[in-house]
Structure formats: C-alpha cells, structure tokens
mmCIF file of C-alpha atoms and ligand atoms in Angstrom:
data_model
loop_
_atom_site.group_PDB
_atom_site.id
_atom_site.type_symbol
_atom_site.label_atom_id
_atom_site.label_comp_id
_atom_site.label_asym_id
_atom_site.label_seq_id
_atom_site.Cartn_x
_atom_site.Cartn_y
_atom_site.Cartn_z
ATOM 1 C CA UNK A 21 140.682 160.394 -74.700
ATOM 2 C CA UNK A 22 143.212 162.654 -76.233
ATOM 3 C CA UNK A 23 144.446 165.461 -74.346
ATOM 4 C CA UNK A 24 142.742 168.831 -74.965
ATOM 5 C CA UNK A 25 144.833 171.675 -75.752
ATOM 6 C CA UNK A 26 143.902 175.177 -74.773
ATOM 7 C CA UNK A 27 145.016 178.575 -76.880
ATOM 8 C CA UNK A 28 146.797 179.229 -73.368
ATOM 9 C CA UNK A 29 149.059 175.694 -73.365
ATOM 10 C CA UNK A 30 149.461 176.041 -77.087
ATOM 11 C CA UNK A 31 151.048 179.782 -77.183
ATOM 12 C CA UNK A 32 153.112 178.851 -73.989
ATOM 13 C CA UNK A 33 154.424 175.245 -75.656
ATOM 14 C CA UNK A 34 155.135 177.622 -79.421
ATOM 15 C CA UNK A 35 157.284 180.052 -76.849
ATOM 16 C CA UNK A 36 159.252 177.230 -75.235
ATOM 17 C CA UNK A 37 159.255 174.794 -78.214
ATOM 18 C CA UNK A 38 160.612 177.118 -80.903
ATOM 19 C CA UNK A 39 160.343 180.531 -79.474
ATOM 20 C CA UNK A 40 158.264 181.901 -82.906
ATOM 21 C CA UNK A 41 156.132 183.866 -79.902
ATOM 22 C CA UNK A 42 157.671 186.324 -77.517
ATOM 23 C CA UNK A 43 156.093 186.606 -74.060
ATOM 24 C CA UNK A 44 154.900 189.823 -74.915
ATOM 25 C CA UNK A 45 153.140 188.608 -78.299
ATOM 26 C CA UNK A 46 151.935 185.679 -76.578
ATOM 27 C CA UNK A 47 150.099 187.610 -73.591
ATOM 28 C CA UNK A 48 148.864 190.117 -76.438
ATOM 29 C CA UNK A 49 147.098 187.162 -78.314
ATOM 30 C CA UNK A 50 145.656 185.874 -75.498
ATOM 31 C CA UNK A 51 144.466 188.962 -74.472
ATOM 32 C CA UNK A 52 142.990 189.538 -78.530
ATOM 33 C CA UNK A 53 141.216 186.385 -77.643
ATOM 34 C CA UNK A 54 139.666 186.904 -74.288
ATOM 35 C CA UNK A 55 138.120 189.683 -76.067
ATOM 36 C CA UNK A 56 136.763 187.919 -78.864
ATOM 37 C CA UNK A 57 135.310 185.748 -75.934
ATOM 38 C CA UNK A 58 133.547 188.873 -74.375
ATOM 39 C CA UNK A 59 132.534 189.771 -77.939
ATOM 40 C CA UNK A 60 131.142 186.390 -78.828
ATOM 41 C CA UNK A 61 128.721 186.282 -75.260
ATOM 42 C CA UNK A 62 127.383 189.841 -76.464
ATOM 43 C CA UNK A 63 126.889 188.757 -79.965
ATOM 44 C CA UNK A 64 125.154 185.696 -78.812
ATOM 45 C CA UNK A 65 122.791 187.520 -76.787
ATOM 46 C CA UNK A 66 121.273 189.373 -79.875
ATOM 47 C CA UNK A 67 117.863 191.242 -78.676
ATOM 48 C CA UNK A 68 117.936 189.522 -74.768
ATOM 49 C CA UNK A 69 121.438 192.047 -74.215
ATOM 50 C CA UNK A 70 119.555 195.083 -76.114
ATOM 51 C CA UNK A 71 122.708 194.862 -78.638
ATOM 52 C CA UNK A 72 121.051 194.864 -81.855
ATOM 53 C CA UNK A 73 120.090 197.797 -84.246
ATOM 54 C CA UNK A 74 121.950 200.454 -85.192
ATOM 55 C CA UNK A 75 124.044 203.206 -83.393
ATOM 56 C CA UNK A 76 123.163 207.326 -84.447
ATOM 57 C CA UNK A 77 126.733 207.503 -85.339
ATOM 58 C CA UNK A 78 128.955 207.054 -88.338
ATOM 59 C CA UNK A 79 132.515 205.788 -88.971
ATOM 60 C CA UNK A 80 134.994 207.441 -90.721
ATOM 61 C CA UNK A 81 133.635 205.307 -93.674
ATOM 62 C CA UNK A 82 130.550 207.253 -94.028
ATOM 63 C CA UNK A 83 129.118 203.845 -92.655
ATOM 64 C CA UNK A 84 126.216 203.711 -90.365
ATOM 65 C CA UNK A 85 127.512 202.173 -87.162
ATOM 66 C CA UNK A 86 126.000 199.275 -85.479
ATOM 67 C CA UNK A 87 125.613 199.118 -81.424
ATOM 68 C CA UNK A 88 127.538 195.923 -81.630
ATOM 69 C CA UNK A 89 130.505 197.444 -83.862
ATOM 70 C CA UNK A 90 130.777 200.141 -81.144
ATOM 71 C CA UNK A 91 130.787 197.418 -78.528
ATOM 72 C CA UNK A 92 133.381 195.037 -79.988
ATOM 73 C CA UNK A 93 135.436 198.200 -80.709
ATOM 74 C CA UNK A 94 135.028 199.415 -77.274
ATOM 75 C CA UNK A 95 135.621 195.694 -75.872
ATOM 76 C CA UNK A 96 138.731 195.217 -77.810
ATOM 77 C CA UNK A 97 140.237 198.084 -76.673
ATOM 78 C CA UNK A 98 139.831 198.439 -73.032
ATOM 79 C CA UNK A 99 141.049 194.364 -72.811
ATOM 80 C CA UNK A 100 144.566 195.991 -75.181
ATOM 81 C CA UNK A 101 145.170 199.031 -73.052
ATOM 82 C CA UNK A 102 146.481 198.435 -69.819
ATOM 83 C CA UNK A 103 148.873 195.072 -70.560
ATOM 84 C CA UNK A 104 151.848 196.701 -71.375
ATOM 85 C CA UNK A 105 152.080 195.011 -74.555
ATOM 86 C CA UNK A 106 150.918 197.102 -77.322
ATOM 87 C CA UNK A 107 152.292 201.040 -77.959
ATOM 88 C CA UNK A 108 148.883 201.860 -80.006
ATOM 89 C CA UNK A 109 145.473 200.172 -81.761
ATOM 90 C CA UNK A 110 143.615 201.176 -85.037
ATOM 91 C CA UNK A 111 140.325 200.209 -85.840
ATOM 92 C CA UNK A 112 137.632 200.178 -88.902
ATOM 93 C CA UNK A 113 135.467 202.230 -86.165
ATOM 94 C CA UNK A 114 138.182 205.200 -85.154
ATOM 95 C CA UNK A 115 139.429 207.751 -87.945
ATOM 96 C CA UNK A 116 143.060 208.016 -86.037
ATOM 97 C CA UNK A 117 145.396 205.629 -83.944
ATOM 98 C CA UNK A 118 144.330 205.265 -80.327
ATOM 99 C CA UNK A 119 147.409 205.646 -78.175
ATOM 100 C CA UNK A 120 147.756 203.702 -74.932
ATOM 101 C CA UNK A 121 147.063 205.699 -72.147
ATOM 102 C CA UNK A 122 150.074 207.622 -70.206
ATOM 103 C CA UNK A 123 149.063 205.642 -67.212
ATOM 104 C CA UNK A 124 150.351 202.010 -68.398
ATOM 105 C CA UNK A 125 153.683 201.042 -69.905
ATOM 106 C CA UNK A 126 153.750 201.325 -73.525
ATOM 107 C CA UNK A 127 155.009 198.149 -75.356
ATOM 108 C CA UNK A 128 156.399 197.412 -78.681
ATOM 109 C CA UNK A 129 153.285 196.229 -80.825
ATOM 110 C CA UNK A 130 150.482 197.529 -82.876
ATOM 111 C CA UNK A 131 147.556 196.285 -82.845
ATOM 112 C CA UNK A 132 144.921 196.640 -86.059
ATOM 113 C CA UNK A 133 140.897 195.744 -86.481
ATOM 114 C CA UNK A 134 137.852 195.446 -88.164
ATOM 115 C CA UNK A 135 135.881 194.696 -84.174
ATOM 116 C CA UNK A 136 133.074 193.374 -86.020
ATOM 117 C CA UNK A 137 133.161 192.263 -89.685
ATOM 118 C CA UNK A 138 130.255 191.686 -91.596
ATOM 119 C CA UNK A 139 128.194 194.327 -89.919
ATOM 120 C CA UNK A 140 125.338 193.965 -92.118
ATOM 121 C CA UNK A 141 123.963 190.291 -91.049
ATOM 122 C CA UNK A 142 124.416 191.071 -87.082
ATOM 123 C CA UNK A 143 120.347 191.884 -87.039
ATOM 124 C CA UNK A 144 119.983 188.838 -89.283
ATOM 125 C CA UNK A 145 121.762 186.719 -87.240
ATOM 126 C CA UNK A 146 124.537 185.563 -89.596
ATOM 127 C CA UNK A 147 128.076 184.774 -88.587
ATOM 128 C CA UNK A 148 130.363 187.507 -88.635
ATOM 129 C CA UNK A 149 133.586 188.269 -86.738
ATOM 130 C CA UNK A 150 136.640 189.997 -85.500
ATOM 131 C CA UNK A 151 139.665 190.185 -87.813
ATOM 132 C CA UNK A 152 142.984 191.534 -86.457
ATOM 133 C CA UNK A 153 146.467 192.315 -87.195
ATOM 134 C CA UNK A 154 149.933 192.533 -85.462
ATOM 135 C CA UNK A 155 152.780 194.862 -86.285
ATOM 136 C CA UNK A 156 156.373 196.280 -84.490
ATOM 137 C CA UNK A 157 155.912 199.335 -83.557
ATOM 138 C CA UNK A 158 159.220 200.950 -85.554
ATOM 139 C CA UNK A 159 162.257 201.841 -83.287
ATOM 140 C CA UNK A 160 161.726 205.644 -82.193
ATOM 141 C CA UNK A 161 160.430 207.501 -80.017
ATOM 142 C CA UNK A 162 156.667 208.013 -79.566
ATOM 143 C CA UNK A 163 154.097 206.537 -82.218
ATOM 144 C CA UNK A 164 152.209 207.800 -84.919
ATOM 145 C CA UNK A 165 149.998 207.042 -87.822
ATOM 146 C CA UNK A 166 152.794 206.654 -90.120
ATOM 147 C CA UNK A 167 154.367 203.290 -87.717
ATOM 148 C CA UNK A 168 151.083 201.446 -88.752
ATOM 149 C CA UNK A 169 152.030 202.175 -92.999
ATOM 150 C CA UNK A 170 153.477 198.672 -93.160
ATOM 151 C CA UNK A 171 152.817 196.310 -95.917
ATOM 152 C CA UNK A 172 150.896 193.181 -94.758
ATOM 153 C CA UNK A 173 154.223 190.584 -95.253
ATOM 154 C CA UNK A 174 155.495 192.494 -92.017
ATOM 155 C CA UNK A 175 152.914 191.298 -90.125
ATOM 156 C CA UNK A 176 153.960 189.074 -86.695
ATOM 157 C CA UNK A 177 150.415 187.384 -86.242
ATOM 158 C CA UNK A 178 146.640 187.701 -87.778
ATOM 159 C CA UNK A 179 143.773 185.923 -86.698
ATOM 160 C CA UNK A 180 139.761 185.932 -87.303
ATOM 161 C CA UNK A 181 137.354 184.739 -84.605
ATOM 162 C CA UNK A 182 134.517 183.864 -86.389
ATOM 163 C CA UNK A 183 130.867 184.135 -84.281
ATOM 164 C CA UNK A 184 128.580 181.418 -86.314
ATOM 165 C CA UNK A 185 127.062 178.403 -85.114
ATOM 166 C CA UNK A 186 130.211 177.765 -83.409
ATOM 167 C CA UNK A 187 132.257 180.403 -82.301
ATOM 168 C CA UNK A 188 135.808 179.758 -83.530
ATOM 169 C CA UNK A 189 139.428 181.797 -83.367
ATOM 170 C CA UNK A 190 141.876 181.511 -86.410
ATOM 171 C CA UNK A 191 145.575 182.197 -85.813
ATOM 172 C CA UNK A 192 148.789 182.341 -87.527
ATOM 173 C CA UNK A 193 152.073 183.588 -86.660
ATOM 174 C CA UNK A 194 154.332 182.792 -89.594
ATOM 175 C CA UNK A 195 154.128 178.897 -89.481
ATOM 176 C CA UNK A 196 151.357 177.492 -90.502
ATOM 177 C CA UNK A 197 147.381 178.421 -89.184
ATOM 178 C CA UNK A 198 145.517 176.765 -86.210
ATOM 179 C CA UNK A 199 141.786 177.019 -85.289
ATOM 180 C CA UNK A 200 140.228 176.760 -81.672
ATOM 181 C CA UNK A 201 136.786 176.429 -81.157
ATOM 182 C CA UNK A 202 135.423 178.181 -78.323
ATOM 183 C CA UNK A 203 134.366 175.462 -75.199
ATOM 184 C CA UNK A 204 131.236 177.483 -73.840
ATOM 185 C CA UNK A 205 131.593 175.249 -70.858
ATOM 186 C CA UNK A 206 135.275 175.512 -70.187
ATOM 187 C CA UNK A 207 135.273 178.693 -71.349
ATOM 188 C CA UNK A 208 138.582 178.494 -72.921
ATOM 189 C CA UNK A 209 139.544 178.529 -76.981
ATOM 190 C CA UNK A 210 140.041 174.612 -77.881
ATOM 191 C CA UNK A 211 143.436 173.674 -80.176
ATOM 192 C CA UNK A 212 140.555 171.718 -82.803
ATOM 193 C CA UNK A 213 142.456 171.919 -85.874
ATOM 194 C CA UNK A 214 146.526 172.504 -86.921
ATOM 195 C CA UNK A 215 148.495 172.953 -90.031
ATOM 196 C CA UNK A 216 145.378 173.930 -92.253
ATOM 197 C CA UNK A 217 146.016 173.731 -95.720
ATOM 198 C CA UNK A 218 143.750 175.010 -98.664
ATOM 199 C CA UNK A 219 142.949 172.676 -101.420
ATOM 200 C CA UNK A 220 144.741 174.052 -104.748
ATOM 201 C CA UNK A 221 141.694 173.881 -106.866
ATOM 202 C CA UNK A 222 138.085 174.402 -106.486
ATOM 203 C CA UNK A 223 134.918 174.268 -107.733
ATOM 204 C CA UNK A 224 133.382 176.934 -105.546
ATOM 205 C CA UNK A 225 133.628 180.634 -105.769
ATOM 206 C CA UNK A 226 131.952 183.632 -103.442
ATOM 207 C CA UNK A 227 131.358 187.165 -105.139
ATOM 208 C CA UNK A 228 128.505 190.121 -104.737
ATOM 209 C CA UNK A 229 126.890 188.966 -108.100
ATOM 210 C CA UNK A 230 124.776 191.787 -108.388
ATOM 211 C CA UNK A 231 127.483 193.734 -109.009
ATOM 212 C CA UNK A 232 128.811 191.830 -112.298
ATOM 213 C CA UNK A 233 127.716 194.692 -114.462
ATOM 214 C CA UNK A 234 130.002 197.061 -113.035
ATOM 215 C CA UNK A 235 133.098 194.770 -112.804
ATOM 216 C CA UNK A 236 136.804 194.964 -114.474
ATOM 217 C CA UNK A 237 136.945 192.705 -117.657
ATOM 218 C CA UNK A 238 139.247 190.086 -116.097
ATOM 219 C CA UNK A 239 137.288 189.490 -113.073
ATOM 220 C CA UNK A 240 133.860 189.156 -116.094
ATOM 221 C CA UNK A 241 135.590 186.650 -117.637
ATOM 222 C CA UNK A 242 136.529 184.430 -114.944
ATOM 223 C CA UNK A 243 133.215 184.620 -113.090
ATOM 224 C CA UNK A 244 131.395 183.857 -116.551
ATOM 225 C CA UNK A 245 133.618 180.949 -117.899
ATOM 226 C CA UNK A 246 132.484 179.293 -114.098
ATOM 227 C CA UNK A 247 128.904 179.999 -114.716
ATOM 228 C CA UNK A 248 129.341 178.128 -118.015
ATOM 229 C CA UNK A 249 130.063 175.097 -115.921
ATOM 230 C CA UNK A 250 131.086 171.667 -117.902
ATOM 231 C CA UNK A 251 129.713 172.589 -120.942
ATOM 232 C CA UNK A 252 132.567 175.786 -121.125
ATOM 233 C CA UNK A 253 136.263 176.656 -121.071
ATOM 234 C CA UNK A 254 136.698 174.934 -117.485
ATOM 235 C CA UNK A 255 135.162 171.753 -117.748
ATOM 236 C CA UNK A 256 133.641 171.182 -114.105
ATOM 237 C CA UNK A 257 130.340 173.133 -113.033
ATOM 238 C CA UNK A 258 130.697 175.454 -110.052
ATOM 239 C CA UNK A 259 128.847 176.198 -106.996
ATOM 240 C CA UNK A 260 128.676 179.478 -105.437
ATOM 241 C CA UNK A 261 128.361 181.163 -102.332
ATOM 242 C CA UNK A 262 128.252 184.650 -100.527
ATOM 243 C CA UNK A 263 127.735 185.187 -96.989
ATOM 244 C CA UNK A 264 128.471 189.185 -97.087
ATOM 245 C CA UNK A 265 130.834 188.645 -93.937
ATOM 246 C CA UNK A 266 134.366 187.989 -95.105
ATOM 247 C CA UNK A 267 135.588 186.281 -91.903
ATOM 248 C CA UNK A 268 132.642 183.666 -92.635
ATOM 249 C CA UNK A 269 133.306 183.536 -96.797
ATOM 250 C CA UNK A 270 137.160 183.028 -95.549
ATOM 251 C CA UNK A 271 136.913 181.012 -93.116
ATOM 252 C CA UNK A 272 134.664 178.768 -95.677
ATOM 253 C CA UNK A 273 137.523 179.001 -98.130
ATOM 254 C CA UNK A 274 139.928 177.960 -95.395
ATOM 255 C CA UNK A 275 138.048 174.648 -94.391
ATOM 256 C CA UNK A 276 136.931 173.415 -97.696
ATOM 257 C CA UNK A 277 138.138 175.798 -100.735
ATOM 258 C CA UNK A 278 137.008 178.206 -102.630
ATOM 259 C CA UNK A 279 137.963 181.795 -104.328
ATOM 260 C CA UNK A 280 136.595 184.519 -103.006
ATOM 261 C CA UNK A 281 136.468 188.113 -104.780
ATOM 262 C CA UNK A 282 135.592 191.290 -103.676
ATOM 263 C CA UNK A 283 137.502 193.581 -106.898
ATOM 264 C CA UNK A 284 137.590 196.577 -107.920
ATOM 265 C CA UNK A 285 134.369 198.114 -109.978
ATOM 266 C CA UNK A 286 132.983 201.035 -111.962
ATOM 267 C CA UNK A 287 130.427 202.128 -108.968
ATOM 268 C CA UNK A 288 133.234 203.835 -107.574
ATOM 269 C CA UNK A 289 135.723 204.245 -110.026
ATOM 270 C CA UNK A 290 137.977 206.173 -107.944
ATOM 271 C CA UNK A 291 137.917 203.604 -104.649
ATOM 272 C CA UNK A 292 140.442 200.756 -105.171
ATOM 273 C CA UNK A 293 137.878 198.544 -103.645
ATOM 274 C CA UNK A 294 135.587 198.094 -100.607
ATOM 275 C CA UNK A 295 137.460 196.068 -98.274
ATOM 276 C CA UNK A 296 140.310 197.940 -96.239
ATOM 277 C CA UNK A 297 143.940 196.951 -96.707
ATOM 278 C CA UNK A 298 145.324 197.251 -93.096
ATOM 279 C CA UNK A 299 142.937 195.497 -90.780
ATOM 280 C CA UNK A 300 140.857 192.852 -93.318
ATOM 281 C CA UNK A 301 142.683 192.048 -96.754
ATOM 282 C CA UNK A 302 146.644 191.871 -94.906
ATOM 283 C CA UNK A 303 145.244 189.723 -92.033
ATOM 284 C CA UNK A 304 143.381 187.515 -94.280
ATOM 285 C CA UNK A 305 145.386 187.176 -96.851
ATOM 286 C CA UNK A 306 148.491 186.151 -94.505
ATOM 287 C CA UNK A 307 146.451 183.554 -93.294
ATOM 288 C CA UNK A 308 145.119 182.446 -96.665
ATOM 289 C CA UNK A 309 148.717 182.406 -97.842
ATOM 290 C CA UNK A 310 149.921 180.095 -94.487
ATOM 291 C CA UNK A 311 147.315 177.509 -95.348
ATOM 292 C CA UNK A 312 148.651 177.256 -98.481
ATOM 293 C CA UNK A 313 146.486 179.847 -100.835
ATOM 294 C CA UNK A 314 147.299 182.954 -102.545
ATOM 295 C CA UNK A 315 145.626 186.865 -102.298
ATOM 296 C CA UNK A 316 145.909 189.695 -105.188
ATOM 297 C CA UNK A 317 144.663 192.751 -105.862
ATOM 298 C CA UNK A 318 145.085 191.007 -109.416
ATOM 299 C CA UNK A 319 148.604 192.777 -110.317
ATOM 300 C CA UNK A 320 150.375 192.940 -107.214
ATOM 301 C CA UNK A 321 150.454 190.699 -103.878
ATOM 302 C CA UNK A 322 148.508 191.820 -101.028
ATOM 303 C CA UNK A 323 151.196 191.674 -98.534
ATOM 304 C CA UNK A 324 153.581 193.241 -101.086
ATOM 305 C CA UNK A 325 151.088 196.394 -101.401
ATOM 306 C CA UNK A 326 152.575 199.416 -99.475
ATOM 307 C CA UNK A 327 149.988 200.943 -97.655
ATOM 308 C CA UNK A 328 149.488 204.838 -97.857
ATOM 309 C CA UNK A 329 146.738 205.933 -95.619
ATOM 310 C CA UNK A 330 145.442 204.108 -92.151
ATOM 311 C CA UNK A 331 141.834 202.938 -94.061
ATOM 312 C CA UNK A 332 143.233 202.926 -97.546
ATOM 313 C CA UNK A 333 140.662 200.322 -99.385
ATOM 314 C CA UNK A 334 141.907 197.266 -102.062
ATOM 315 C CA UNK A 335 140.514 195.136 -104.601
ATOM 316 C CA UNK A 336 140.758 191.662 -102.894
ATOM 317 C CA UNK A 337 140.925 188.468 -104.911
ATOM 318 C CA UNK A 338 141.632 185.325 -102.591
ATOM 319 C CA UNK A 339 141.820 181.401 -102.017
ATOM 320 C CA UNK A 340 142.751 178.649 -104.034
ATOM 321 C CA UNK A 341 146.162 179.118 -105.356
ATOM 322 C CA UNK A 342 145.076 177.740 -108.730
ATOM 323 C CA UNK A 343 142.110 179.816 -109.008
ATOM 324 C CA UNK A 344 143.659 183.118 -107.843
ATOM 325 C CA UNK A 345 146.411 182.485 -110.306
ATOM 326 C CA UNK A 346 144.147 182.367 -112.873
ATOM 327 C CA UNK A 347 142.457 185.272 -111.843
ATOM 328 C CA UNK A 348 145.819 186.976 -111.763
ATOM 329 C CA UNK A 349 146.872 185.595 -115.644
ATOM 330 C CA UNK A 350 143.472 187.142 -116.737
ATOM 331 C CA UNK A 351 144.244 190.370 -115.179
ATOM 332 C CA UNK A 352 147.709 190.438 -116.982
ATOM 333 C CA UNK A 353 146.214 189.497 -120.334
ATOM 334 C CA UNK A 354 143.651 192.190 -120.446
HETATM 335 P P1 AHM B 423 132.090 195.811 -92.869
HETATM 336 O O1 AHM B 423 133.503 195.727 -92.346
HETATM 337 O O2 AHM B 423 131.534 197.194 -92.799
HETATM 338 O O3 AHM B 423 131.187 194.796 -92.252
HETATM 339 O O4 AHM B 423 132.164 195.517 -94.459
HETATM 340 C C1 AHM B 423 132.921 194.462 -94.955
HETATM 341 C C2 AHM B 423 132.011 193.382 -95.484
HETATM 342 C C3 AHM B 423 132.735 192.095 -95.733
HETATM 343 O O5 AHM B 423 132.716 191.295 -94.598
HETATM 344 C C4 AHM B 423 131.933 191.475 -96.855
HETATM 345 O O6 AHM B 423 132.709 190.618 -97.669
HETATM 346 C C5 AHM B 423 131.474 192.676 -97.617
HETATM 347 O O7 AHM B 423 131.498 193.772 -96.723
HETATM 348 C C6 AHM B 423 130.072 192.499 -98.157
HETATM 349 O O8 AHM B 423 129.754 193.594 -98.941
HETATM 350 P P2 AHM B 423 128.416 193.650 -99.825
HETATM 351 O O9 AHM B 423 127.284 193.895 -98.865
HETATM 352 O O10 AHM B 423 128.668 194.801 -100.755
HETATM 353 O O11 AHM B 423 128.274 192.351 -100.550
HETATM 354 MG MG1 MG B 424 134.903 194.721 -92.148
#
C-alpha cells in the first residue's frame, strides 16, 4: 500500500527538497492547520457543543456574528500568537490588526482570515470553511495596518480548509496546489491530491441568481447566453450551482470546473462587491490561478488590485480560464 504522506512530512520534504518553505513559514502552516483541525471538531459538533446560533455581536461589517465565527476567530488566533512566527493577524471578525502579544517573539509574517466562511449555512449544516492568507511583514520597525496593504500576487502561501462531508485543507505556496483530507483517526491532514489543475472550459457556473436584476451588463450577458444552453450563442447547455459558501463553490471549481461570480451590482452601487479583497478573493484567487484558472474583478487581475483599506470589498469573477476570459472580453466590450 502506498505510503501516506502527512501535511507535516510534506512541508518538511518542500523545505529540504527545494527550500520554497522557510522553517518559519512551514511551522506557521502547520500551526494554520492544527487550527483548522480544532475548528473542524467544533464545527462538527453542531448543537451537541452548544456552537450553533448566533452571537449578540456584530463585525465591523455590520454583519450579525455567529458563535462559531467568534470561535474559529478566537481559535485561530490563540494557536498564531505565541510561535514566534507571525508579527500580526487580521481577520473578517476584528475591525483592526491584532498585534502579537509583547510577551512572545515577534516574527516576520502576517497572517490574514475569513475564520469561518460561509457563515450563513453553519445552522443548516452546509460546508463552509477557513480561508487564509500569508504576507512579509515589510522591513521596519513595528507593524501597522498599512504592512497588510499588499496586493494579493505578494502573497507567500493561501489555503482553504473546507468543513463538508469531508473535512479537507487546500494549500499553495507558489508551485502548484495540494489538498489533504483530514484522517479523523490519525488525526493528521492526509497529502490526497497534488498538482491540481482546473479544466479550461466548463459547462458549469455558480452565481446568487436572484440577484440578476441588479447586475452589470457584462456579467447579464454572460449568465443569459448560458441559460440559453445549445440552442444559443454557446452551443452546450449549462448546469448551475450555488452553495453560498465560497470555500465550498471554490473548492467545487477546483476539483471539477466551473466559473464562479460574485460581481459587482446596483443594490449597493457604491460597494465594489461583497466579498473582501484581503482575506477571501487574494487567497482564492492565488490558488485558482496555481491550478491553472484565472480571477478578475472583470478589468483588472485580482492579485494585481492594490488594496486600500484592511476590509476593502471586490467584485470577484473566478475559475475556468476560458470562461473568466470571456467574462473579462464582455466586460471590455461594454
Ligand atoms: P461571509 O464571509 O460573511 O460568510 O460571507 C461570504 C459568503 C461567501 O462565502 C458566499 O459566496 C457569499 O457570502 C454568499 O452570499 P449570498 O448569501 O449573498 O449569496
Ligand atoms: Mg467570508
């Protein structure tokens, strides 16, 4: 039987092998991952832990807060604090940087995250997930918010650990994206898949339809030339899908294809888009890049886009490189 290969022996071998993972990276992934364990035995637990419901507190969002956001947040960040690996954290759930406490070294990394994506189908009991980011902190002394304002192609490693029927951690650190599955028994993340690659065309896509009437003319006209199937402008009939948890709509896309949208529209004129730059559209759209697929706002690059404010929000258009090009002609056409 083949050898199995745990997150541990996989970051160690990357260090040695071809040293794309400094020690310190390498102990803060593994750290990122122990708490997505911890995370993923609370999530599992559901109304037997007393972990469902909502909190009486909002984010900085204006979002009503969910016991289990508050939990992954608070999980993820005791786990980060004391390693010596990481000089501060931002999170979906905290309006300002956490700094790591005077009393442990400070290291040279930043750490970014949405704790627990998807909020809205924890009570149903629909995957969701953590999605996190890695930056360098910037030479200087001290850190502030400004160190984090670093467009998403600076980025050192991302990852998603998705909490469905299997619970399952998605990493890349500039070459190429592996999945482990989470081995309940061993209790250690699984090397199940390497090199992912995303098919170049699809016949799938994932959008909030009930929102089509408020949508940018581009993203209209894509959406309805798919719903026209093989009788319109594309030939092929599609199939859709939309899970309302982007690490589960992604991690979809990743495994068999897809497009998935989340754009810009008129409810909000003003807002750029729901999803937040920093901590879920850079992460994910690295990762969707690695494997192969592209990610646009529909003008510019995600990982191009120079951030201006810690939560700043973006229009996210990602997957299939064929599709998202298309999107992205569309867009330049209009
Ligand atoms: P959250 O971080 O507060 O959970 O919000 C982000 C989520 C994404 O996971 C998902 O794609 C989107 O919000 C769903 O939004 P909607 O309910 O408008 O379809
Ligand atoms: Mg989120």
């Amino acid at each position: 039987m083949a050898q199995k290969i745990s997150l541990t022996r996989y970051l160690v071998e990357k260090q040695r092998d071809n040293n794309t993972i400094p020690s310190h990276l390498r102990l803060l992934l593994e750290v990122v991952a122990r708490a997505c364990k911890s995370i993923s035995q609370a999530v599992n637990k559901g109304a037997l832990g007393g972990v469902l419901g909502a909190a009486e507190t909002e984010n900085i969002q204006g979002e009503v807060q969910k016991k289990l956001d508050i939990i992954a947040n608070e999980v993820l960040i005791e786990a980060n604090e004391w390693g010596g690996h990481l000089a501060a954290m931002a999170s979906e759930e905290m309006e300002g940087i956490y700094l790591v406490p005077n009393r442990y070294p400070q290291g040279e990394y930043l750490l970014l995250f949405d704790p627990l994506d998807g909020s809205s189908n924890i009570d149903v009991n629909v995957s969701i997930g953590t999605i996190f980011s890695v930056l360098v902190k910037p030479e200087g002394a001290g850190v502030s918010e400004q160190d984090f304002l670093q467009a998403g192609c600076k980025q050192v490693a991302a990852g998603y650990c998705v909490y469905g029927p299997q619970t399952t951690l998605v990493l890349t650190v500039g070459d190429g994206v592996s999945m482990f599955t989470l081995d309940r028994e061993q209790g250690s993340f699984v090397l199940t898949q390497e090199n992912v690659q995303i098919p170049a065309d699809t016949k799938e896509f994932a959008i909030n339809m009930s929102n089509m009437r408020h949508w940018a003319p581009p993203v209209k006209r894509y959406v309805d030339e798919c719903l026209q199937g093989k009788e319109g402008e594309r030939g092929k009939d599609f199939n859709m899908r939309w899970i309302a948890s982007m690490v589960a709509d992604v991690h979809r896309i990743l495994t068999r294809g897809g497009i998935f949208m989340y754009p810009w529209d008129k409810r909000e004129p003003e807002k750029p888009g729901k999803l937040r730059l920093m901590y879920e559209a850079n992460p994910m759209s690295w990762i969707i890049e690695q494997a192969g697929g592209a990610a646009t706002n529909g003008k510019t690059r995600i990982l191009d886009i120079e951030p201006s404010k810690l939560h700043e929000r973006v229009s996210v258009i990602l997957g299939s490189k064929n599709e998202v090009d298309r999107v992205t002609r569309y867009h330049a056409e209009a």
